[in-house]
Amino acid sequence: MKPFDIVIVGGGGAGLYAAMEAMKTNPGLNIAVLSKIYPNRSHTSAAQGGANAALANKAKDDTVEMHIFDTIKGSDYLADQDAVEVLCSEAPKIIRELDNMGTPWSRMDDKTIAQRPFGGAGRPRCCYCADKTGHTILQTLYEQCLRKGVIFFNEYFALDLSVDGSRSRGLVAMNIKTGKIEAFPAKTVIFATGGYAKMYWNRSSNAAGNTGDGQAITYRAGIPLKDMEFVQFHPTGLRKSGLLVTEGARGEGGYLTNALGERFMKRYAPEKMELGPRDLVSRSLETEILEGRGFDSPAGKYLHLDLRHLGADIIKSRLPQIREMCMYFEGVDPIDDPVPVRPTAHYSMGGIDTDNLGRTVMQGVYAAGECGCVSVHGANRLGGNSLLDILVFGRIAGRAAAEECGKFNPTSIPEGELAEKELELRSFMQPKGHYERYGALREELGHTLGMNVGIFREASKIKQGITDIERLKERFQHVRVFDTGDIYNTNLLQVLELKNMLDLAETVAAGALVREESRGSHTRTDFPTRDDEKWHKHTVYTMEGGHPKIGYKPVTMGRYELQERTY
Amino acid sequence: MKRYAYYQSCINESMTKEVDRSIELWQHDLGIEMVKMHESACCGGSNLDYVSPKHFALVNGRNIATAEKQGLDLVVSCNTCLMTIRSAKKKLDESADLRNEINEILRKEGLEYRGTSQVRHLLWVLIDDVGLDVIRKKVKNPLSKLRIAPFYGCHILRPSTVLGKDNPLEPTSLDMLLDALGGKTIPYEHKNRCCGFHTLLVAEEESLNVAAEALQEAMEQKADCIVTPCPLCHTVLDGYQGKALKQNGIKGSIPVLHLSEVVGLALGYSDRQLGIKRHIVTV
Amino acid sequence: MSDSTIQHHEESRDVTFRVHRFNPQVDSKPYFDDYTIRLEKGITVLRAINYIKEHVDSSLTFRAFCQAGICGSCAMRINGMSKLACTTQVWDELDKAREPGVIKVEPLRNLPHIKDLVVEMDPLVGKMQKYSNWVDSKMPEEQWGKKEFLVSEEEFLAYDKATDCILCASCVSECTILRAHKEYVSPAVLLKSYRMNVDSRDSIHDQRLAGLVQDHGVWDCTHCYRCQETCVKNIPIMDAIHGIREDAIERRGTKDTSGARHAEAFMEDIEKKGKLVEATLPIRTNGLAWTLKNLLPMAFKMVMKRRTPPPPPLVKASKGIDALRKEFKEMTSHVGKDHEKKSGE
């Protein structure tokens, strides 16, 4: 195959924005987007809330400065302040640009883009399109990429970076529809494969494919990851699917109750009750479950979100989508029955370590979006900043790659690498005396992470988690792929995704163990306070001998001094 | 004798005259009377609504207002007329502005659209007003020997927001009626599919492929005949049957009967009386 | 009901999934596999087939991603109807099953089959490209990001509902005409085309419309409403299709294509007679040559059976046609005023 100037891995918001911006920057470049699903299926579509930008359409006194401060404070001061400045000052331009290319933003009476309040923001600055913001942004970007004639390799699964010393030759990937392993020699590669929170499996709100493929590939290729221990939990995920019941349900007056029928929030937030901050409510639910006041079921322990007292009229008129979700996914009508819920993992702050242009330590390799870690979210991401992150840094990475690819000579990927990969994949299909099912391993991984490296963490539990993950990695050697065909082998794909999750889970657990403090989403019961003296720094992971080696990196400070984070 | 304002569908006045002829034969046997609406105008055949939405509302508002003036429900025996007039009614019932606009015009003719008359298919009247038990008792010549493929057609089922009588995925009304007439309906995948009529003149090849598929399944299922409550479906499945099957290389033929004809047969009328001899495919 | 029940027991039962299987690498033709599993009430079809894949047969192949009804990956035919497996409750499907306790699961129709429940989506993407399913902005690219368009509530509402489409292709699978001809534009692409054409920020409305009125375009739709009935997001797709037709007649006139001429004939006849003059409909739609070639062979039989529609002079006008004509004219003047008002804004 003719070498590409840019190969983008992932077709969500970050990948598509990168592709479009790269084509705008230099239309003569040979650019390809590879995605394991059709790009319009990407997880960007699941983001309902919106994207923050200090347009000052709604609150006339809103400023980029205020957005910067809110983001830094929200990050528990672990975000790099120069990166946050880029994020927030690019935000208004990004929102307008999306408008200019057709995103159906909701509007205000004066015909300008509407904005609404969001948690942790000092002003109403979240731009939205009803509850389908991510979906419409993704559609818009996909449409524009089709308009510009971006070349898509849909349903290609990225396997490896081909590395030659300190630089990459390009990507090795499998065509899912044929099973063929193909080389994508490229001057530059941009990873935009999304987050890794699906490793919590049934305790995650993420799409099945949010398995951190890009992070795992680069990690194995010697590129460092950063801040992996920071994973955000949402208090009310549905018991069976992990899908989110949004905060609106509690906002309208829903109760959280335990198996004793108590509104248990009275123990944790006697005044605000169910409307306490998200992390506090998550920790409260988790405590109730750990202390044995939850319900038990084959799908795990849970609590009740009870809306029945609101009555059918209010539920139907004010919470129609929440009701629909409970009925579709849980088979429960909240008018008649309480909804089974428990906290669920839903966002990964960590990712591939990049600079403010999306560059990694390896020449020609970039990362953007939830896949990367610049870092703008630090220890905790603010609502409305995740869509913004993928858009701003997807665009920046696309432009940077387009401008810099000329510096690199085209190379080719040795045939031997493909043959070797082929053998490796085939080996999963060989009958073995003793074999393991990937489904069981995947569930056990999610379970141990949820129990030991979840909302509450402490040394002994995390060590248990690390032991479990090591054992799962050993058992993974015996996993067997029963589908021996070439065409659309999802059995093989899910095994490869599990491998990626296992490698990354090790970094999450290792980081959780070393970080002896509580900061943002990372709560150590044995170290309950933030410790700036020792831990105001990023963790950085490199793979050595198949396991993570931890290093550190300073946080870039700026105008804002460290403060206690109170709301 | 329960009376209804009977809407004159264009096709039943020209190509499928046997429909109204057969209803006239047996209506009194079942205690109903279809009072012909000579002043009704063409519903627009699911075309006028996008050529001019306002004329569409006017013409059909007028049709319904005419029935209302007589204090009768409006009954049709063509699916597309049913869907079209009902969707106009829905628009008028939902918009006071539109209602006022057409009433301002209709008032000069002494008409007013109030929304009091229902718009119903003959099939629904037979089931809901006459009743299946009554029909069962009146049957003289049960259709017991016939294996029938019931073909509902689209516009008696969809859009369900406008029709709302049958579940469009698993309709049962026609099956129930045929059962009451003593016939045996067969499982028929195409029962709720399309006949292709509305694109006959615009995309004939596509239309005939659609029709051929429906005919083929009925023949494969060894049905003796297809029965439809819609004269448009009948026109394609009967009138264009030869051409459709030939285009798709399918041998054989299958008779297609109107709902009104099988009611007549079961009540003891002859095929000549009912006009069945007028069909293209010999019955 | 007592609130003190700690152990929550749910109804459970055995359910059989009869799944369409086909792997072109080894199978000569498709077949069905039955999987019977014990399920708890409240489970979706997707979770059930996921369970089968994980615990019973890992080779069972289907697409699934978000599992939350927004990505559109897992559309398949369940008990004969195209829908998302992730938003479909097993217990609801049991109520509809033809054979008690058996739920039939098959791939979408009208798209090339790849394996088991997976079909090829490329043809749909190709049509989105062919019909320019994107906003081609009125603002030049160099200006992007500097200022936002002003969009009124009315302008926004014109496309709001259509942007709910997740391209799951359920409507594509159920489309009557696509089944009859694979070149047909398809309902999803018509919906998207409509969404672009009513966007006040778009600049290629006329060009897109010109494409839509060609062969295999908007006029080939047979108004069967299956697309709308199957839409997992309850989008009134037929309204969009009718919207394009309305627009085509308004902007391109009624003589433009056979479809437009056909539609216009209804308007003409109602005004003249209150009735449709069917005898001349083919000629007015497609011209004399087409009519002779296509319908003459059938005409003989029709005449023999006295099924030919009466020639125009013999079509009796509706009773009260004079009043109708007057009313029709009055409405025409209303419509004229509406247009003036609209263009004045």
Coordinates of N, CA and C in Angstrom, one line a residue, chain B residues 103-281:
Chain B
N103 N -63.1 26.4 7.3 CA -64.5 26.6 7.6 C -65.0 28.0 7.1
E104 N -64.1 28.9 7.0 CA -64.4 30.2 6.5 C -64.8 30.1 5.0
I105 N -64.2 29.2 4.3 CA -64.5 28.9 2.9 C -65.8 28.1 2.8
L106 N -65.8 27.0 3.6 CA -66.9 26.0 3.5 C -68.3 26.7 3.9
R107 N -68.2 27.6 4.8 CA -69.4 28.2 5.4 C -70.3 28.7 4.2
K108 N -69.7 29.2 3.2 CA -70.5 29.8 2.0 C -71.3 28.7 1.4
E109 N -70.9 27.5 1.5 CA -71.7 26.4 0.9 C -72.6 25.8 2.0
G110 N -72.6 26.4 3.2 CA -73.5 25.9 4.2 C -72.9 24.7 4.9
L111 N -71.6 24.5 4.8 CA -70.9 23.4 5.5 C -70.0 23.9 6.6
E112 N -69.8 23.0 7.6 CA -68.8 23.3 8.6 C -68.1 22.0 9.1
Y113 N -66.8 22.1 9.1 CA -66.1 20.9 9.7 C -66.1 21.1 11.2
R114 N -66.6 20.1 11.9 CA -66.6 20.2 13.4 C -65.8 19.0 14.0
G115 N -65.6 18.0 13.2 CA -64.9 16.8 13.8 C -65.7 15.8 14.5
T116 N -67.0 15.8 14.2 CA -67.9 14.9 14.9 C -68.1 13.6 14.2
S117 N -67.9 13.5 12.9 CA -68.0 12.2 12.3 C -66.7 11.5 12.3
Q118 N -66.8 10.2 12.5 CA -65.6 9.3 12.4 C -65.4 8.9 10.9
V119 N -64.2 8.6 10.6 CA -63.9 8.1 9.3 C -63.4 6.7 9.4
R120 N -64.2 5.8 8.8 CA -64.0 4.3 9.0 C -64.0 3.5 7.8
H121 N -63.3 2.4 7.9 CA -63.2 1.5 6.7 C -64.4 0.5 6.8
L122 N -64.9 0.1 5.7 CA -66.0 -0.9 5.7 C -65.7 -2.1 6.6
L123 N -64.5 -2.5 6.5 CA -64.1 -3.7 7.3 C -64.3 -3.5 8.8
W124 N -64.0 -2.3 9.2 CA -64.1 -1.9 10.6 C -65.6 -1.9 11.0
V125 N -66.4 -1.4 10.1 CA -67.9 -1.3 10.4 C -68.5 -2.7 10.6
L126 N -68.0 -3.6 9.7 CA -68.5 -5.0 9.7 C -68.1 -5.6 11.1
I127 N -66.9 -5.4 11.5 CA -66.5 -6.0 12.8 C -67.1 -5.3 14.0
D128 N -67.0 -4.0 14.0 CA -67.4 -3.3 15.3 C -68.9 -3.0 15.4
D129 N -69.6 -2.7 14.2 CA -71.0 -2.4 14.3 C -71.9 -3.6 14.1
V130 N -71.6 -4.2 12.9 CA -72.5 -5.4 12.6 C -72.1 -6.5 13.6
G131 N -70.9 -6.8 13.8 CA -70.4 -7.8 14.8 C -70.2 -9.1 14.1
L132 N -69.2 -9.8 14.6 CA -68.8 -11.1 13.9 C -69.8 -12.2 14.2
D133 N -70.4 -12.1 15.4 CA -71.4 -13.1 15.7 C -72.6 -13.0 14.8
V134 N -73.1 -11.8 14.6 CA -74.2 -11.6 13.6 C -73.8 -12.1 12.3
I135 N -72.6 -11.8 11.8 CA -72.2 -12.2 10.5 C -72.2 -13.7 10.4
R136 N -71.6 -14.3 11.4 CA -71.5 -15.8 11.5 C -72.9 -16.4 11.3
K137 N -73.9 -15.8 11.9 CA -75.3 -16.4 11.8 C -75.9 -16.2 10.4
K138 N -75.5 -15.1 9.8 CA -76.1 -14.8 8.5 C -75.4 -15.6 7.3
V139 N -74.3 -16.3 7.6 CA -73.6 -16.9 6.5 C -74.4 -18.1 6.0
K140 N -74.6 -18.1 4.7 CA -75.4 -19.2 4.1 C -74.5 -20.2 3.4
N141 N -73.4 -19.7 2.9 CA -72.5 -20.5 2.1 C -71.1 -20.3 2.6
P142 N -70.8 -21.0 3.7 CA -69.5 -20.7 4.3 C -68.3 -21.0 3.3
L143 N -67.3 -20.2 3.5 CA -66.2 -20.3 2.6 C -65.2 -21.4 3.0
S144 N -65.8 -22.5 3.5 CA -65.0 -23.5 4.2 C -64.0 -24.2 3.4
K145 N -64.2 -24.2 2.1 CA -63.3 -24.9 1.2 C -62.1 -24.0 0.8
L146 N -62.1 -22.8 1.1 CA -61.1 -21.9 0.6 C -59.9 -21.7 1.6
R147 N -58.7 -21.8 1.0 CA -57.5 -21.4 1.8 C -57.2 -20.0 1.3
I148 N -57.3 -19.0 2.2 CA -57.3 -17.6 1.8 C -56.0 -16.9 2.3
A149 N -55.3 -16.2 1.4 CA -54.2 -15.3 1.8 C -54.8 -13.9 2.1
P150 N -54.8 -13.5 3.3 CA -55.4 -12.1 3.6 C -54.3 -11.1 3.3
F151 N -54.7 -10.2 2.4 CA -53.7 -9.1 2.0 C -54.3 -7.8 2.5
Y152 N -53.8 -7.2 3.6 CA -54.4 -6.0 4.2 C -54.2 -4.8 3.4
G153 N -53.0 -4.7 2.8 CA -52.6 -3.4 2.2 C -52.0 -2.5 3.2
C154 N -51.4 -1.4 2.7 CA -50.7 -0.5 3.7 C -51.6 0.4 4.4
H155 N -52.5 1.1 3.7 CA -53.1 2.3 4.3 C -54.3 2.0 5.2
I156 N -54.5 0.7 5.5 CA -55.5 0.4 6.5 C -54.7 0.1 7.8
L157 N -53.4 0.1 7.7 CA -52.5 -0.2 8.9 C -51.6 0.9 9.2
R158 N -51.0 1.6 8.2 CA -49.9 2.5 8.4 C -50.3 3.9 7.8
P159 N -49.9 5.0 8.3 CA -49.2 5.1 9.6 C -50.1 4.8 10.8
S160 N -49.7 4.0 11.8 CA -50.5 3.6 12.9 C -51.0 4.8 13.7
T161 N -50.3 5.9 13.6 CA -50.7 7.1 14.3 C -52.0 7.7 13.7
V162 N -52.2 7.4 12.4 CA -53.4 7.8 11.8 C -54.5 6.8 11.7
L163 N -54.1 5.5 11.6 CA -55.1 4.4 11.5 C -55.5 3.9 12.8
G164 N -54.5 3.2 13.5 CA -54.6 2.8 14.9 C -55.6 1.7 15.2
K165 N -56.1 1.0 14.2 CA -57.1 0.0 14.5 C -56.4 -1.4 14.7
D166 N -55.6 -1.7 13.7 CA -54.8 -3.0 13.8 C -53.4 -2.7 14.3
N167 N -52.7 -3.7 14.9 CA -51.3 -3.7 15.1 C -50.7 -3.9 13.7
P168 N -50.0 -2.9 13.2 CA -49.5 -3.0 11.8 C -48.5 -4.2 11.6
L169 N -47.9 -4.7 12.7 CA -47.0 -5.8 12.6 C -47.8 -7.1 12.5
E170 N -48.9 -7.2 13.3 CA -49.6 -8.4 13.3 C -51.1 -8.1 13.2
P171 N -51.6 -7.6 12.0 CA -53.0 -7.3 11.9 C -53.9 -8.5 12.0
T172 N -55.1 -8.3 12.5 CA -56.0 -9.5 12.7 C -57.4 -9.2 12.2
S173 N -57.7 -8.0 11.9 CA -59.1 -7.7 11.6 C -59.7 -8.5 10.4
L174 N -58.9 -8.5 9.3 CA -59.4 -9.2 8.1 C -59.4 -10.7 8.4
D175 N -58.4 -11.2 9.1 CA -58.4 -12.6 9.4 C -59.7 -13.0 10.2
M176 N -60.1 -12.1 11.2 CA -61.2 -12.4 12.0 C -62.5 -12.4 11.2
L177 N -62.6 -11.5 10.2 CA -63.8 -11.4 9.4 C -63.9 -12.7 8.5
L178 N -62.8 -13.0 7.9 CA -62.7 -14.1 7.0 C -63.1 -15.4 7.8
D179 N -62.6 -15.5 9.0 CA -62.9 -16.6 9.9 C -64.4 -16.7 10.1
A180 N -65.0 -15.5 10.4 CA -66.5 -15.5 10.6 C -67.2 -15.9 9.4
L181 N -66.7 -15.7 8.2 CA -67.3 -16.1 7.0 C -67.1 -17.6 6.7
G182 N -66.4 -18.2 7.6 CA -66.1 -19.7 7.4 C -64.9 -20.0 6.6
G183 N -64.1 -19.0 6.2 CA -62.9 -19.3 5.5 C -61.7 -19.6 6.3
K184 N -60.7 -20.2 5.7 CA -59.5 -20.5 6.5 C -58.3 -19.7 6.0
T185 N -57.9 -18.8 6.8 CA -56.8 -17.9 6.4 C -55.4 -18.6 6.7
I186 N -54.5 -18.4 5.8 CA -53.2 -19.1 6.0 C -52.2 -18.1 6.5
P187 N -51.1 -18.6 7.2 CA -50.1 -17.6 7.6 C -49.5 -17.0 6.3
Y188 N -49.4 -15.7 6.3 CA -49.0 -15.0 5.0 C -48.1 -13.8 5.4
E189 N -46.8 -14.0 5.1 CA -45.8 -13.0 5.5 C -46.2 -11.6 4.9
H190 N -46.7 -11.7 3.7 CA -47.0 -10.4 2.9 C -48.3 -9.8 3.4
K191 N -48.9 -10.3 4.4 CA -50.3 -9.8 4.7 C -50.2 -8.3 5.0
N192 N -49.1 -7.8 5.6 CA -49.1 -6.4 5.9 C -48.1 -5.6 5.0
R193 N -47.7 -6.2 3.9 CA -46.8 -5.5 3.0 C -47.5 -4.7 2.0
C194 N -46.7 -4.2 1.0 CA -47.2 -3.3 0.1 C -47.5 -4.0 -1.3
C195 N -48.5 -3.4 -2.0 CA -48.8 -4.0 -3.3 C -48.0 -3.3 -4.4
G196 N -47.5 -2.1 -4.2 CA -46.8 -1.4 -5.2 C -47.6 -0.4 -6.0
F197 N -48.9 -0.3 -5.7 CA -49.8 0.5 -6.6 C -49.3 1.9 -6.8
H198 N -48.9 2.6 -5.7 CA -48.6 4.0 -5.8 C -47.5 4.4 -6.7
T199 N -46.6 3.5 -7.1 CA -45.6 3.8 -8.0 C -45.7 3.2 -9.4
L200 N -46.9 2.6 -9.6 CA -47.2 1.9 -10.9 C -46.8 2.8 -12.1
L201 N -47.2 4.0 -12.0 CA -47.0 4.9 -13.2 C -45.6 5.6 -13.2
V202 N -45.0 5.6 -12.0 CA -43.7 6.3 -11.9 C -42.5 5.4 -11.9
A203 N -42.7 4.2 -11.3 CA -41.6 3.3 -11.3 C -42.2 1.9 -11.5
E204 N -42.6 1.6 -12.7 CA -43.4 0.4 -12.9 C -42.6 -0.9 -12.6
E205 N -41.4 -0.9 -13.0 CA -40.6 -2.1 -12.7 C -40.6 -2.5 -11.2
E206 N -40.3 -1.5 -10.4 CA -40.2 -1.7 -9.0 C -41.6 -2.1 -8.5
S207 N -42.6 -1.4 -8.9 CA -44.0 -1.8 -8.4 C -44.3 -3.2 -8.7
L208 N -44.0 -3.7 -9.9 CA -44.4 -5.0 -10.3 C -43.5 -6.1 -9.6
N209 N -42.3 -5.7 -9.3 CA -41.5 -6.6 -8.4 C -42.1 -6.8 -7.1
V210 N -42.6 -5.7 -6.5 CA -43.3 -5.7 -5.2 C -44.5 -6.6 -5.3
A211 N -45.3 -6.4 -6.3 CA -46.5 -7.2 -6.4 C -46.2 -8.7 -6.6
A212 N -45.2 -9.0 -7.5 CA -44.9 -10.4 -7.8 C -44.5 -11.1 -6.6
E213 N -43.8 -10.5 -5.7 CA -43.4 -11.1 -4.4 C -44.6 -11.6 -3.6
A214 N -45.5 -10.7 -3.5 CA -46.7 -11.0 -2.7 C -47.5 -12.1 -3.4
L215 N -47.6 -12.1 -4.7 CA -48.4 -13.1 -5.4 C -47.7 -14.5 -5.2
Q216 N -46.3 -14.4 -5.4 CA -45.6 -15.6 -5.3 C -45.7 -16.3 -4.0
E217 N -45.7 -15.6 -2.9 CA -45.8 -16.2 -1.6 C -47.2 -16.9 -1.4
A218 N -48.2 -16.2 -1.9 CA -49.6 -16.8 -1.8 C -49.6 -18.1 -2.6
M219 N -49.0 -18.1 -3.8 CA -49.0 -19.3 -4.6 C -48.2 -20.4 -3.9
E220 N -47.1 -20.0 -3.4 CA -46.2 -21.1 -2.7 C -46.9 -21.7 -1.5
Q221 N -47.7 -20.8 -0.8 CA -48.5 -21.3 0.3 C -49.7 -22.1 -0.1
K222 N -49.9 -22.3 -1.4 CA -51.0 -23.0 -1.9 C -52.4 -22.4 -1.5
A223 N -52.4 -21.1 -1.5 CA -53.7 -20.4 -1.2 C -54.6 -20.5 -2.4
D224 N -55.9 -20.6 -2.2 CA -56.8 -20.7 -3.3 C -57.1 -19.3 -3.9
C225 N -57.0 -18.3 -3.0 CA -57.2 -16.9 -3.5 C -56.6 -15.9 -2.5
I226 N -56.4 -14.7 -3.0 CA -56.0 -13.6 -2.1 C -57.2 -12.7 -1.9
V227 N -57.4 -12.3 -0.6 CA -58.6 -11.3 -0.4 C -58.0 -10.0 0.1
T228 N -58.5 -8.9 -0.4 CA -58.0 -7.6 0.0 C -59.1 -6.7 0.3
P229 N -59.0 -5.8 1.3 CA -60.0 -4.8 1.5 C -59.8 -3.5 0.7
C230 N -58.8 -3.5 -0.2 CA -58.5 -2.3 -0.9 C -58.5 -2.5 -2.4
P231 N -59.3 -1.7 -3.1 CA -59.4 -1.8 -4.6 C -58.1 -1.5 -5.3
L232 N -57.3 -0.7 -4.7 CA -56.0 -0.4 -5.4 C -55.1 -1.6 -5.3
C233 N -55.0 -2.2 -4.2 CA -54.2 -3.5 -4.1 C -54.8 -4.5 -5.1
H234 N -56.1 -4.5 -5.2 CA -56.7 -5.4 -6.1 C -56.3 -5.1 -7.6
T235 N -56.3 -3.9 -7.9 CA -55.9 -3.5 -9.3 C -54.5 -4.0 -9.7
V236 N -53.6 -3.9 -8.7 CA -52.2 -4.4 -9.0 C -52.2 -5.9 -9.0
L237 N -52.7 -6.5 -8.0 CA -52.6 -7.9 -7.8 C -53.4 -8.7 -8.8
D238 N -54.5 -8.1 -9.3 CA -55.3 -8.8 -10.3 C -55.0 -8.2 -11.7
G239 N -55.2 -7.0 -11.9 CA -55.0 -6.4 -13.2 C -53.6 -6.5 -13.7
Y240 N -52.6 -6.3 -12.9 CA -51.2 -6.4 -13.4 C -50.6 -7.7 -13.1
Q241 N -51.4 -8.7 -12.6 CA -50.8 -9.9 -12.2 C -49.9 -10.6 -13.3
G242 N -50.5 -10.7 -14.5 CA -49.8 -11.4 -15.6 C -48.5 -10.7 -15.9
K243 N -48.5 -9.4 -15.9 CA -47.3 -8.7 -16.3 C -46.2 -8.8 -15.2
A244 N -46.7 -8.7 -13.9 CA -45.8 -8.8 -12.8 C -45.1 -10.2 -12.7
L245 N -45.9 -11.2 -12.9 CA -45.3 -12.5 -12.8 C -44.4 -12.8 -13.9
K246 N -44.7 -12.3 -15.1 CA -43.9 -12.5 -16.3 C -42.6 -11.8 -16.1
Q247 N -42.6 -10.6 -15.6 CA -41.4 -9.8 -15.4 C -40.4 -10.5 -14.5
N248 N -41.0 -11.3 -13.5 CA -40.2 -12.0 -12.5 C -40.0 -13.5 -12.8
G249 N -40.5 -13.9 -14.0 CA -40.3 -15.3 -14.4 C -41.0 -16.3 -13.5
I250 N -42.2 -15.9 -13.1 CA -43.0 -16.8 -12.2 C -44.2 -17.4 -13.0
K251 N -44.3 -18.7 -12.9 CA -45.5 -19.3 -13.6 C -46.7 -19.4 -12.7
G252 N -47.9 -19.5 -13.3 CA -49.1 -19.7 -12.6 C -49.9 -18.5 -12.5
S253 N -51.0 -18.6 -11.7 CA -51.9 -17.4 -11.4 C -52.7 -17.7 -10.2
I254 N -53.2 -16.6 -9.6 CA -54.0 -16.8 -8.4 C -55.1 -15.7 -8.4
P255 N -56.4 -16.1 -8.2 CA -57.5 -15.2 -8.1 C -57.3 -14.2 -6.9
V256 N -57.8 -13.0 -7.2 CA -57.8 -12.0 -6.1 C -59.2 -11.5 -5.9
L257 N -59.7 -11.5 -4.7 CA -61.1 -11.1 -4.5 C -61.1 -9.9 -3.6
H258 N -62.2 -9.1 -3.8 CA -62.4 -7.9 -2.9 C -63.1 -8.5 -1.6
L259 N -62.8 -7.8 -0.6 CA -63.5 -8.1 0.7 C -65.0 -8.1 0.5
S260 N -65.5 -7.1 -0.2 CA -67.0 -7.0 -0.4 C -67.5 -8.2 -1.2
E261 N -66.7 -8.8 -2.0 CA -67.2 -10.0 -2.8 C -67.2 -11.2 -2.0
V262 N -66.2 -11.4 -1.1 CA -66.3 -12.7 -0.3 C -67.4 -12.6 0.7
V263 N -67.7 -11.4 1.2 CA -68.9 -11.3 2.1 C -70.1 -11.7 1.3
G264 N -70.2 -11.2 0.1 CA -71.4 -11.5 -0.7 C -71.5 -13.0 -1.0
L265 N -70.3 -13.7 -1.3 CA -70.3 -15.1 -1.6 C -70.8 -15.9 -0.4
A266 N -70.3 -15.5 0.8 CA -70.7 -16.2 2.0 C -72.2 -16.0 2.3
L267 N -72.7 -14.8 1.9 CA -74.1 -14.6 2.2 C -75.0 -15.2 1.2
G268 N -74.4 -15.9 0.2 CA -75.2 -16.6 -0.7 C -75.4 -16.0 -2.1
Y269 N -74.7 -15.0 -2.5 CA -74.8 -14.4 -3.8 C -73.9 -15.1 -4.8
S270 N -74.2 -15.0 -6.0 CA -73.4 -15.7 -7.0 C -72.3 -14.8 -7.5
D271 N -71.3 -15.4 -8.1 CA -70.1 -14.6 -8.6 C -70.6 -13.7 -9.7
R272 N -71.6 -14.1 -10.5 CA -72.0 -13.2 -11.5 C -72.7 -12.0 -10.9
Q273 N -73.6 -12.2 -9.9 CA -74.2 -11.1 -9.3 C -73.2 -10.1 -8.7
L274 N -72.2 -10.7 -8.1 CA -71.2 -9.8 -7.4 C -70.2 -9.1 -8.3
G275 N -70.2 -9.5 -9.6 CA -69.3 -8.9 -10.5 C -67.9 -9.5 -10.6
I276 N -67.8 -10.7 -10.0 CA -66.5 -11.4 -9.9 C -66.0 -11.7 -11.3
K277 N -66.9 -11.9 -12.3 CA -66.6 -12.2 -13.6 C -65.8 -11.1 -14.3
R278 N -65.8 -9.9 -13.7 CA -65.1 -8.8 -14.3 C -63.6 -8.8 -14.0
H279 N -63.2 -9.7 -13.1 CA -61.8 -9.7 -12.8 C -60.9 -10.1 -14.0
I280 N -59.7 -9.7 -14.0 CA -58.8 -10.1 -15.1 C -58.4 -11.6 -14.9
V281 N -58.0 -11.9 -13.7 CA -57.6 -13.3 -13.4 C -58.9 -14.1 -13.1

